[in-house]
mmCIF file of C-alpha atoms in Angstrom:
data_model
loop_
_atom_site.group_PDB
_atom_site.id
_atom_site.type_symbol
_atom_site.label_atom_id
_atom_site.label_comp_id
_atom_site.label_asym_id
_atom_site.label_seq_id
_atom_site.Cartn_x
_atom_site.Cartn_y
_atom_site.Cartn_z
ATOM 1 C CA UNK G 1 -87.375 95.409 33.278
ATOM 2 C CA UNK G 2 -86.427 97.444 36.348
ATOM 3 C CA UNK G 3 -84.559 94.529 37.852
ATOM 4 C CA UNK G 4 -82.870 93.789 34.518
ATOM 5 C CA UNK G 5 -81.680 97.375 34.217
ATOM 6 C CA UNK G 6 -80.279 97.294 37.752
ATOM 7 C CA UNK G 7 -78.306 94.137 36.995
ATOM 8 C CA UNK G 8 -76.869 95.603 33.806
ATOM 9 C CA UNK G 9 -75.965 98.889 35.498
ATOM 10 C CA UNK G 10 -74.267 97.013 38.339
ATOM 11 C CA UNK G 11 -72.171 94.946 35.945
ATOM 12 C CA UNK G 12 -71.180 97.959 33.876
ATOM 13 C CA UNK G 13 -70.108 100.057 36.852
ATOM 14 C CA UNK G 14 -66.409 100.927 36.677
ATOM 15 C CA UNK G 15 -64.172 98.935 38.944
ATOM 16 C CA UNK G 16 -60.538 99.427 39.744
ATOM 17 C CA UNK G 17 -60.280 103.074 38.795
ATOM 18 C CA UNK G 18 -59.090 104.119 42.241
ATOM 19 C CA UNK G 19 -56.448 101.392 42.144
ATOM 20 C CA UNK G 20 -55.273 102.623 38.741
ATOM 21 C CA UNK G 21 -54.948 106.173 40.034
ATOM 22 C CA UNK G 22 -52.998 105.033 43.085
ATOM 23 C CA UNK G 23 -50.732 102.906 40.900
ATOM 24 C CA UNK G 24 -49.939 105.948 38.773
ATOM 25 C CA UNK G 25 -49.292 107.964 41.908
ATOM 26 C CA UNK G 26 -46.836 105.341 43.106
ATOM 27 C CA UNK G 27 -45.109 105.453 39.712
ATOM 28 C CA UNK G 28 -44.905 109.245 39.919
ATOM 29 C CA UNK G 29 -43.143 109.084 43.264
ATOM 30 C CA UNK G 30 -40.817 106.272 42.097
ATOM 31 C CA UNK G 31 -41.969 103.791 44.721
ATOM 32 C CA UNK G 32 -39.974 100.576 44.499
ATOM 33 C CA UNK G 33 -41.995 97.828 42.786
ATOM 34 C CA UNK G 34 -44.693 100.235 41.600
ATOM 35 C CA UNK G 35 -44.161 99.265 37.975
ATOM 36 C CA UNK G 36 -45.116 95.641 38.677
ATOM 37 C CA UNK G 37 -48.046 96.765 40.821
ATOM 38 C CA UNK G 38 -49.301 99.087 38.071
ATOM 39 C CA UNK G 39 -48.960 96.380 35.433
ATOM 40 C CA UNK G 40 -50.969 93.888 37.480
ATOM 41 C CA UNK G 41 -53.686 96.456 38.158
ATOM 42 C CA UNK G 42 -54.027 97.372 34.497
ATOM 43 C CA UNK G 43 -54.204 93.697 33.497
ATOM 44 C CA UNK G 44 -56.958 93.119 36.057
ATOM 45 C CA UNK G 45 -58.898 96.186 34.867
ATOM 46 C CA UNK G 46 -58.557 95.065 31.251
ATOM 47 C CA UNK G 47 -59.690 91.535 32.135
ATOM 48 C CA UNK G 48 -62.710 92.928 33.990
ATOM 49 C CA UNK G 49 -63.620 95.051 30.969
ATOM 50 C CA UNK G 50 -63.525 91.961 28.737
ATOM 51 C CA UNK G 51 -65.523 89.963 31.288
ATOM 52 C CA UNK G 52 -68.137 92.725 31.465
ATOM 53 C CA UNK G 53 -68.449 92.868 27.677
ATOM 54 C CA UNK G 54 -68.928 89.106 27.431
ATOM 55 C CA UNK G 55 -71.386 89.080 30.339
ATOM 56 C CA UNK G 56 -73.488 91.857 28.806
ATOM 57 C CA UNK G 57 -73.559 90.073 25.435
ATOM 58 C CA UNK G 58 -74.683 86.789 26.994
ATOM 59 C CA UNK G 59 -77.129 88.395 29.399
ATOM 60 C CA UNK G 60 -78.752 90.649 26.801
ATOM 61 C CA UNK G 61 -79.178 87.701 24.420
ATOM 62 C CA UNK G 62 -80.803 85.697 27.221
ATOM 63 C CA UNK G 63 -83.047 88.632 28.146
ATOM 64 C CA UNK G 64 -84.192 89.115 24.546
ATOM 65 C CA UNK G 65 -85.214 85.440 24.418
ATOM 66 C CA UNK G 66 -87.207 85.830 27.661
ATOM 67 C CA UNK G 67 -89.029 88.877 26.307
ATOM 68 C CA UNK G 68 -89.824 87.071 23.066
ATOM 69 C CA UNK G 69 -91.189 84.090 25.002
ATOM 70 C CA UNK G 70 -93.385 86.352 27.147
ATOM 71 C CA UNK G 71 -94.805 88.054 24.035
ATOM 72 C CA UNK G 72 -95.723 84.686 22.521
ATOM 73 C CA UNK G 73 -97.836 83.781 25.551
#
């Protein structure tokens, strides 16, 4: 289970937070094109959050089946 926990923790680690902060900073200083940049970054972060949720659901279901199979043996 140690390896399983490492995989789950790796997948759940936040990604893109620094990019989101920098995008907001660019918006604060009225950098030209920052609004498009910020929008793209937030879409990517949102997509990664959905991907992570789906991955965890699939992976945990698979892991539960493996544990059940090991207990049967």
